[in-house]
């Protein structure tokens, strides 16, 4: 079949979406021995959330068999070869490594490569950073998710956190087992209190859908998201429980500014379909500028106003301190917390309507600073 410059292979977007290249067991090209590997299967079952509601969740579980939500944490260091093998129990599915963007075969986007019916081992390697260079390095907060019927599958729960840690540069050492750096020449943070916060909202109607709902051109309402449940997923990364559970952020710890411990790092991963506003206050409700923004979507905030190496903003006279952070779907921020003194603070997450920006849901967690 031949086409002119003004013709398309598919008759419509529906035809295109319904006829993706599906392969049973694609071969991983240019195979290398991995430094980090994980086996990801797919499960679907009812899980109970912290408000008492049960929702049918479809997500990833690893080779340990823990059927938890979000999916298992994947943690890789810059320069390491990573292998992620996906086994769709109800296919087809893919795994997209959001923000890392490896080559098309390993990016997990069915429209540019293939959808998997059997299994496939994704292979990629995060770029190694260099001090002062804003264009090098892959360290940061990312996530992975299915890229088949993406809007529905992500809402159903097919996602999990992905963190890329920097290599240790001799000029920027760390205290082994106690601190890490956010990126290669970034500030150190306390490993024990490092926390993930992932806002997530649920439209229960969507969770009754078949995983292929809407792919044949029928209008099932995937352009009409009306959440009625609002959650804060996550917790301290060093202390995630095992077994079948919904990982919910109930409270937080933060190290007081100026103490003998490195500051707490908070990794924000917006898994909600609404624009969100996160606010930090004291016990009286007064805003507290205790969050220092360090990086966004895997890119460090650096000083770029002068010639030569670009220092992280943290090491300049104008660190990016704030009491409020807004974010949209799939957006990520890394921030250090600097509570000014010991005591109780609060993090409040407002979930906003896309059209009129009114607050449609709110969740609050207590921060204990010591």
Steps between C-alpha positions, in 0.01 A plus 500: 500500500630844410384837626548853378630779720140594583371150581512309828540130562214509754156639419452663840646547848273219621639270230853600599438436872336165431775359277824543691790268433463218753774246552505183708862501622708781343875455509712746699761628257862572601455303822741582785530346845293710743616665821138531617206289384137446593219271385165680468172313476150647494228439758143621544309478827302703756718697743385692807611864527554707813153657482343154523397487133591204281595553137593241239865568419709375210871547562846342488649251743863389509657156523454505880128475431390802707173624356526858621402838365676700362728252327841407647768765535771476233830661597794523258830688508630710212706288261342169605344266245136442591276214392125503561316190375126546454266199512147617416260250653213668314658655195595686318692739727826694493723672754589862424788657697353849527760775461799279419423451130729216386493379139153426355516122550568548871284805562181299540280711271298267281441763232874520428608142570268217604256376761593181687283191519761257633798662668776747422814617679547877481861616515633849571783685669466840674753762396778585748509859621792739530539779760387838369364367170122559464482277191636177647360255750187295552461521878151587620145384563310322222232236475401210279155419366316302236468676162213291362162675531708734713233727644304207640789276601679768703175588680449128572840502673758378251788717622783501754784726620839503328805675646838552337780571750818685403846350498727623780758751378823531705449875539149439635524202738216366716480327835444139393165364616396830659472757222467520123508790258199595290730525197875473455595844646171565676434527873506199729182365655412257779434148368292391800229767457493523118129507411287449189166681472275406207157667482243275333126533446239242402191508283340169614308465173827454311608212725215283375626521142662220306868574431426539125202732550479770234766358266250401232367850453207490741452801728511365855567835668878504522482872425285553809704444818302580816698393808324453831786348704831675566816336634862563589701192407855442619704523818860462611686317225730316742205361695236390249302201632481176306202283410169596346421859588424850381806707594347810658677802644361541854759732655851626439826566679729791417839597638523850648706753305849557635513176697762225487305297244468564128160635393207280401437457127138498380439357154170619349351280226162625377293194407173692502317619190427836665726800558610493863622755751718392793527735798725497810368662820569508873253381765308830477456477122763766425703432180859388562766525230662170588520332158811559288447399137805309376398347168202453268424206271854368540674833428688686772431866573831675424639849479533585131564875517876482468758339275655171607379214720141540616471470876190342652269771630534340844859625520423857392366795699150438369380144574149441367298504825121484499192410702293397198560269202259450211523205263311323224460140393833310471700800627781434752685720747787422737512728804691520827298576813635759744260535795634799698461333841377182662125456514195412292440621146247403236508415133166558328429379146215670313358323193360757257245493220655528152252763381422744781794406731272455801619257767318168459694301758754547780734275695723603791792324669684597814873571489697438819821703500779403738 
